[in-house]
Amino acid sequence: MGVEAGRAAVRLARLPVDMATDGFGQLIGLLERATPWRSTGPGDPPRTDAGIPVLLVHGLADGASVVPPLQRELRGDGVGPFIPVACNAFGPDIPTAARKLGDQVESACAHGPGRAAVVIGYSLGGLIARYYVQRLDGDAYVPLVITLATPHGGTATALLAPAHPLLRQLRPGSELLVELTEPAAGCRTRFVAFYSDLDEAVIPAARGRIDHPDLKARNVLVPGVGHLTLPLHRPVIDEMHALLAAAQVTFTRFP
């Protein structure tokens, strides 16, 4: 709880800066789409085309606090390159963000050794990734989606959020969430959803699961870990390492 409270305080302090950064990113969206393989920061090793691309999709204004440390933890074992996704989480709605994700997935696949990419989505980012593969034919490119603390069934906390169109889509029973319950026969993507019984942002906790009869989904309960701690929790990192290593072997030549 102390670790979670400390991370929450840091996130709240950074929120205005991260929101401004996301807004600026939207203004230069054309440039970002033209150069989707962005540098991840000084000192990072150059990317290679040796492995299956892994795209990292952040949540609401938490790109700087989650994506770089997650990338550092997951790097190695011939997996990657890792590509932070340049989509504005405060954009118009989830389908718009999912279409932008699709542009970057297809560009990443064009540079990779096969026609496949893995997507890891934290919080809202997981819902963007799911919408892309389930509703926009992204399963043709993405054989594996990993979601971390994602409100797949919506969350009661969104009922208290400002009336932004995107935030309204996170409310239980929203039109978007109803759309995601529609049949998805033939969806080829495999999902692994990590969720916690102590997630203060996804309420109730079971809404962090993917429960859809047509989707190949494995739900992994991570007990006693908060929303901000879950993506960097060591057992979660270790299991993602194993998933990415298996994807490297299995999906490099994804048809």
Short mmCIF file of N, CA and C in Angstrom, two decimals, residues 95-194:
data_model
loop_
_atom_site.label_atom_id
_atom_site.label_comp_id
_atom_site.label_asym_id
_atom_site.label_seq_id
_atom_site.Cartn_x
_atom_site.Cartn_y
_atom_site.Cartn_z
N PRO A 95 -12.13 4.24 -30.38
CA PRO A 95 -11.94 3.80 -31.77
C PRO A 95 -10.94 4.65 -32.54
N THR A 96 -10.92 5.97 -32.31
CA THR A 96 -9.94 6.82 -32.99
C THR A 96 -8.53 6.45 -32.57
N ALA A 97 -8.31 6.25 -31.27
CA ALA A 97 -7.00 5.83 -30.78
C ALA A 97 -6.63 4.46 -31.34
N ALA A 98 -7.61 3.57 -31.47
CA ALA A 98 -7.34 2.22 -31.99
C ALA A 98 -6.92 2.28 -33.45
N ARG A 99 -7.52 3.17 -34.22
CA ARG A 99 -7.11 3.30 -35.62
C ARG A 99 -5.67 3.81 -35.72
N LYS A 100 -5.29 4.75 -34.85
CA LYS A 100 -3.91 5.24 -34.86
C LYS A 100 -2.94 4.13 -34.44
N LEU A 101 -3.36 3.32 -33.46
CA LEU A 101 -2.55 2.17 -33.08
C LEU A 101 -2.36 1.25 -34.28
N GLY A 102 -3.44 1.02 -35.02
CA GLY A 102 -3.36 0.15 -36.19
C GLY A 102 -2.34 0.63 -37.21
N ASP A 103 -2.28 1.95 -37.43
CA ASP A 103 -1.28 2.49 -38.36
C ASP A 103 0.13 2.12 -37.92
N GLN A 104 0.38 2.22 -36.62
CA GLN A 104 1.72 1.95 -36.12
C GLN A 104 2.02 0.46 -36.08
N VAL A 105 1.02 -0.36 -35.80
CA VAL A 105 1.22 -1.81 -35.85
C VAL A 105 1.62 -2.24 -37.26
N GLU A 106 0.90 -1.76 -38.25
CA GLU A 106 1.18 -2.18 -39.63
C GLU A 106 2.55 -1.68 -40.09
N SER A 107 2.93 -0.48 -39.65
CA SER A 107 4.26 0.01 -39.98
C SER A 107 5.33 -0.83 -39.31
N ALA A 108 5.12 -1.20 -38.05
CA ALA A 108 6.09 -2.03 -37.34
C ALA A 108 6.23 -3.39 -38.00
N CYS A 109 5.11 -3.98 -38.42
CA CYS A 109 5.17 -5.28 -39.08
C CYS A 109 5.93 -5.20 -40.40
N ALA A 110 5.79 -4.08 -41.09
CA ALA A 110 6.49 -3.91 -42.36
C ALA A 110 8.00 -3.90 -42.17
N HIS A 111 8.47 -3.46 -40.97
CA HIS A 111 9.90 -3.40 -40.70
C HIS A 111 10.43 -4.67 -40.03
N GLY A 112 9.53 -5.53 -39.57
CA GLY A 112 9.94 -6.70 -38.81
C GLY A 112 10.22 -7.91 -39.68
N PRO A 113 10.63 -9.02 -39.05
CA PRO A 113 10.98 -10.21 -39.80
C PRO A 113 9.77 -10.98 -40.31
N GLY A 114 8.60 -10.71 -39.79
CA GLY A 114 7.37 -11.38 -40.22
C GLY A 114 6.25 -10.37 -40.30
N ARG A 115 5.03 -10.85 -40.39
CA ARG A 115 3.87 -9.96 -40.44
C ARG A 115 3.15 -9.95 -39.11
N ALA A 116 3.88 -9.88 -38.01
CA ALA A 116 3.27 -9.98 -36.70
C ALA A 116 3.88 -8.98 -35.73
N ALA A 117 3.09 -8.58 -34.75
CA ALA A 117 3.56 -7.73 -33.65
C ALA A 117 2.76 -8.10 -32.41
N VAL A 118 3.38 -7.92 -31.27
CA VAL A 118 2.71 -8.08 -29.99
C VAL A 118 2.37 -6.69 -29.46
N VAL A 119 1.20 -6.56 -28.83
CA VAL A 119 0.82 -5.29 -28.22
C VAL A 119 0.61 -5.51 -26.72
N ILE A 120 1.25 -4.64 -25.93
CA ILE A 120 1.05 -4.62 -24.48
C ILE A 120 0.36 -3.31 -24.13
N GLY A 121 -0.80 -3.39 -23.50
CA GLY A 121 -1.56 -2.20 -23.15
C GLY A 121 -1.78 -2.10 -21.67
N TYR A 122 -1.45 -0.94 -21.11
CA TYR A 122 -1.67 -0.70 -19.68
C TYR A 122 -2.93 0.13 -19.50
N SER A 123 -3.82 -0.30 -18.62
CA SER A 123 -5.03 0.44 -18.28
C SER A 123 -5.84 0.72 -19.55
N LEU A 124 -6.13 1.99 -19.84
CA LEU A 124 -6.87 2.34 -21.05
C LEU A 124 -6.19 1.79 -22.30
N GLY A 125 -4.86 1.74 -22.31
CA GLY A 125 -4.14 1.23 -23.46
C GLY A 125 -4.52 -0.19 -23.83
N GLY A 126 -4.86 -1.01 -22.84
CA GLY A 126 -5.29 -2.36 -23.13
C GLY A 126 -6.63 -2.40 -23.84
N LEU A 127 -7.51 -1.47 -23.50
CA LEU A 127 -8.81 -1.41 -24.16
C LEU A 127 -8.66 -0.92 -25.60
N ILE A 128 -7.74 0.01 -25.82
CA ILE A 128 -7.45 0.47 -27.18
C ILE A 128 -6.92 -0.70 -28.02
N ALA A 129 -6.01 -1.48 -27.44
CA ALA A 129 -5.46 -2.63 -28.16
C ALA A 129 -6.54 -3.66 -28.46
N ARG A 130 -7.39 -3.93 -27.50
CA ARG A 130 -8.46 -4.92 -27.71
C ARG A 130 -9.41 -4.46 -28.80
N TYR A 131 -9.79 -3.19 -28.79
CA TYR A 131 -10.71 -2.70 -29.81
C TYR A 131 -10.09 -2.84 -31.20
N TYR A 132 -8.81 -2.57 -31.31
CA TYR A 132 -8.14 -2.67 -32.60
C TYR A 132 -8.19 -4.09 -33.15
N VAL A 133 -7.83 -5.06 -32.33
CA VAL A 133 -7.77 -6.42 -32.86
C VAL A 133 -9.16 -7.04 -32.99
N GLN A 134 -10.10 -6.66 -32.12
CA GLN A 134 -11.41 -7.30 -32.12
C GLN A 134 -12.38 -6.67 -33.12
N ARG A 135 -12.26 -5.34 -33.33
CA ARG A 135 -13.26 -4.64 -34.14
C ARG A 135 -12.70 -4.05 -35.43
N LEU A 136 -11.37 -3.92 -35.54
CA LEU A 136 -10.78 -3.28 -36.72
C LEU A 136 -9.86 -4.23 -37.49
N ASP A 137 -10.06 -5.53 -37.32
CA ASP A 137 -9.31 -6.55 -38.06
C ASP A 137 -7.82 -6.56 -37.72
N GLY A 138 -7.47 -6.06 -36.55
CA GLY A 138 -6.08 -6.08 -36.14
C GLY A 138 -5.54 -7.47 -35.85
N ASP A 139 -6.44 -8.46 -35.74
CA ASP A 139 -5.97 -9.81 -35.48
C ASP A 139 -5.17 -10.37 -36.66
N ALA A 140 -5.24 -9.71 -37.80
CA ALA A 140 -4.42 -10.12 -38.94
C ALA A 140 -2.94 -9.83 -38.71
N TYR A 141 -2.63 -8.94 -37.77
CA TYR A 141 -1.25 -8.54 -37.50
C TYR A 141 -0.79 -8.88 -36.09
N VAL A 142 -1.72 -9.00 -35.15
CA VAL A 142 -1.37 -9.11 -33.73
C VAL A 142 -1.84 -10.45 -33.18
N PRO A 143 -0.95 -11.42 -33.06
CA PRO A 143 -1.36 -12.72 -32.51
C PRO A 143 -1.48 -12.74 -31.00
N LEU A 144 -0.89 -11.73 -30.32
CA LEU A 144 -0.92 -11.71 -28.86
C LEU A 144 -1.09 -10.28 -28.35
N VAL A 145 -2.07 -10.10 -27.46
CA VAL A 145 -2.26 -8.85 -26.74
C VAL A 145 -2.17 -9.14 -25.25
N ILE A 146 -1.34 -8.38 -24.56
CA ILE A 146 -1.22 -8.47 -23.11
C ILE A 146 -1.79 -7.19 -22.52
N THR A 147 -2.74 -7.31 -21.61
CA THR A 147 -3.31 -6.13 -20.96
C THR A 147 -2.98 -6.14 -19.48
N LEU A 148 -2.74 -4.96 -18.94
CA LEU A 148 -2.35 -4.77 -17.55
C LEU A 148 -3.32 -3.80 -16.89
N ALA A 149 -4.09 -4.27 -15.91
CA ALA A 149 -5.00 -3.40 -15.16
C ALA A 149 -5.94 -2.63 -16.08
N THR A 150 -6.52 -3.34 -17.05
CA THR A 150 -7.41 -2.73 -18.04
C THR A 150 -8.87 -2.95 -17.65
N PRO A 151 -9.70 -1.91 -17.69
CA PRO A 151 -11.12 -2.06 -17.34
C PRO A 151 -11.93 -2.64 -18.50
N HIS A 152 -11.76 -3.92 -18.78
CA HIS A 152 -12.44 -4.53 -19.92
C HIS A 152 -13.96 -4.47 -19.78
N GLY A 153 -14.45 -4.48 -18.57
CA GLY A 153 -15.88 -4.38 -18.35
C GLY A 153 -16.31 -3.01 -17.87
N GLY A 154 -15.42 -2.03 -18.04
CA GLY A 154 -15.69 -0.70 -17.51
C GLY A 154 -15.31 -0.63 -16.04
N THR A 155 -15.49 0.54 -15.46
CA THR A 155 -15.15 0.72 -14.06
C THR A 155 -16.06 1.76 -13.43
N ALA A 156 -16.42 1.52 -12.18
CA ALA A 156 -17.29 2.46 -11.47
C ALA A 156 -16.62 3.80 -11.27
N THR A 157 -15.29 3.84 -11.26
CA THR A 157 -14.61 5.13 -11.07
C THR A 157 -14.88 6.08 -12.23
N ALA A 158 -15.18 5.54 -13.42
CA ALA A 158 -15.46 6.40 -14.57
C ALA A 158 -16.78 7.16 -14.40
N LEU A 159 -17.65 6.68 -13.52
CA LEU A 159 -18.91 7.39 -13.26
C LEU A 159 -18.66 8.74 -12.60
N LEU A 160 -17.51 8.86 -11.93
CA LEU A 160 -17.17 10.10 -11.25
C LEU A 160 -16.25 10.99 -12.08
N ALA A 161 -15.83 10.51 -13.25
CA ALA A 161 -14.89 11.25 -14.09
C ALA A 161 -15.60 12.36 -14.85
N PRO A 162 -14.85 13.36 -15.34
CA PRO A 162 -15.46 14.41 -16.17
C PRO A 162 -16.14 13.82 -17.40
N ALA A 163 -17.06 14.57 -17.96
CA ALA A 163 -17.88 14.07 -19.07
C ALA A 163 -17.15 14.16 -20.40
N HIS A 164 -15.94 13.64 -20.46
CA HIS A 164 -15.19 13.56 -21.70
C HIS A 164 -15.67 12.34 -22.47
N PRO A 165 -15.83 12.44 -23.81
CA PRO A 165 -16.34 11.29 -24.57
C PRO A 165 -15.55 10.00 -24.32
N LEU A 166 -14.23 10.10 -24.25
CA LEU A 166 -13.43 8.91 -24.04
C LEU A 166 -13.68 8.32 -22.65
N LEU A 167 -13.75 9.17 -21.64
CA LEU A 167 -13.96 8.68 -20.28
C LEU A 167 -15.35 8.08 -20.11
N ARG A 168 -16.33 8.61 -20.85
CA ARG A 168 -17.68 8.04 -20.78
C ARG A 168 -17.68 6.61 -21.32
N GLN A 169 -16.76 6.31 -22.25
CA GLN A 169 -16.69 4.96 -22.80
C GLN A 169 -16.19 3.94 -21.79
N LEU A 170 -15.60 4.40 -20.70
CA LEU A 170 -15.12 3.50 -19.65
C LEU A 170 -16.19 3.19 -18.62
N ARG A 171 -17.35 3.80 -18.75
CA ARG A 171 -18.44 3.54 -17.80
C ARG A 171 -19.08 2.19 -18.10
N PRO A 172 -19.40 1.41 -17.08
CA PRO A 172 -20.07 0.12 -17.33
C PRO A 172 -21.33 0.32 -18.16
N GLY A 173 -21.49 -0.53 -19.18
CA GLY A 173 -22.66 -0.46 -20.02
C GLY A 173 -22.59 0.57 -21.13
N SER A 174 -21.44 1.21 -21.33
CA SER A 174 -21.31 2.20 -22.40
C SER A 174 -21.49 1.54 -23.76
N GLU A 175 -21.80 2.35 -24.78
CA GLU A 175 -22.00 1.80 -26.12
C GLU A 175 -20.76 1.05 -26.60
N LEU A 176 -19.58 1.58 -26.29
CA LEU A 176 -18.35 0.92 -26.73
C LEU A 176 -18.18 -0.44 -26.06
N LEU A 177 -18.44 -0.51 -24.77
CA LEU A 177 -18.27 -1.78 -24.06
C LEU A 177 -19.33 -2.79 -24.50
N VAL A 178 -20.52 -2.32 -24.81
CA VAL A 178 -21.53 -3.22 -25.37
C VAL A 178 -21.07 -3.74 -26.73
N GLU A 179 -20.45 -2.87 -27.52
CA GLU A 179 -19.94 -3.28 -28.82
C GLU A 179 -18.91 -4.40 -28.67
N LEU A 180 -18.09 -4.32 -27.62
CA LEU A 180 -17.06 -5.34 -27.41
C LEU A 180 -17.64 -6.66 -26.93
N THR A 181 -18.90 -6.68 -26.54
CA THR A 181 -19.54 -7.95 -26.18
C THR A 181 -20.15 -8.65 -27.39
N GLU A 182 -20.19 -7.97 -28.54
CA GLU A 182 -20.78 -8.57 -29.73
C GLU A 182 -19.93 -9.73 -30.23
N PRO A 183 -20.51 -10.62 -31.03
CA PRO A 183 -19.76 -11.79 -31.52
C PRO A 183 -18.44 -11.39 -32.19
N ALA A 184 -17.42 -12.21 -31.95
CA ALA A 184 -16.10 -11.98 -32.55
C ALA A 184 -15.56 -13.30 -33.07
N ALA A 185 -16.43 -14.06 -33.69
CA ALA A 185 -16.03 -15.37 -34.20
C ALA A 185 -14.89 -15.22 -35.21
N GLY A 186 -13.89 -16.06 -35.07
CA GLY A 186 -12.76 -16.02 -36.00
C GLY A 186 -11.63 -15.11 -35.59
N CYS A 187 -11.78 -14.37 -34.49
CA CYS A 187 -10.68 -13.51 -34.02
C CYS A 187 -9.50 -14.39 -33.64
N ARG A 188 -8.36 -14.15 -34.28
CA ARG A 188 -7.20 -15.02 -34.10
C ARG A 188 -6.30 -14.63 -32.94
N THR A 189 -6.47 -13.45 -32.43
CA THR A 189 -5.58 -12.95 -31.38
C THR A 189 -5.80 -13.68 -30.06
N ARG A 190 -4.71 -13.98 -29.38
CA ARG A 190 -4.77 -14.53 -28.03
C ARG A 190 -4.53 -13.40 -27.04
N PHE A 191 -5.34 -13.37 -25.97
CA PHE A 191 -5.26 -12.32 -24.96
C PHE A 191 -4.78 -12.91 -23.63
N VAL A 192 -3.94 -12.15 -22.94
CA VAL A 192 -3.60 -12.45 -21.55
C VAL A 192 -3.87 -11.17 -20.77
N ALA A 193 -4.79 -11.24 -19.82
CA ALA A 193 -5.21 -10.05 -19.06
C ALA A 193 -4.79 -10.21 -17.59
N PHE A 194 -3.87 -9.35 -17.16
CA PHE A 194 -3.46 -9.31 -15.76
C PHE A 194 -4.36 -8.32 -15.02
#
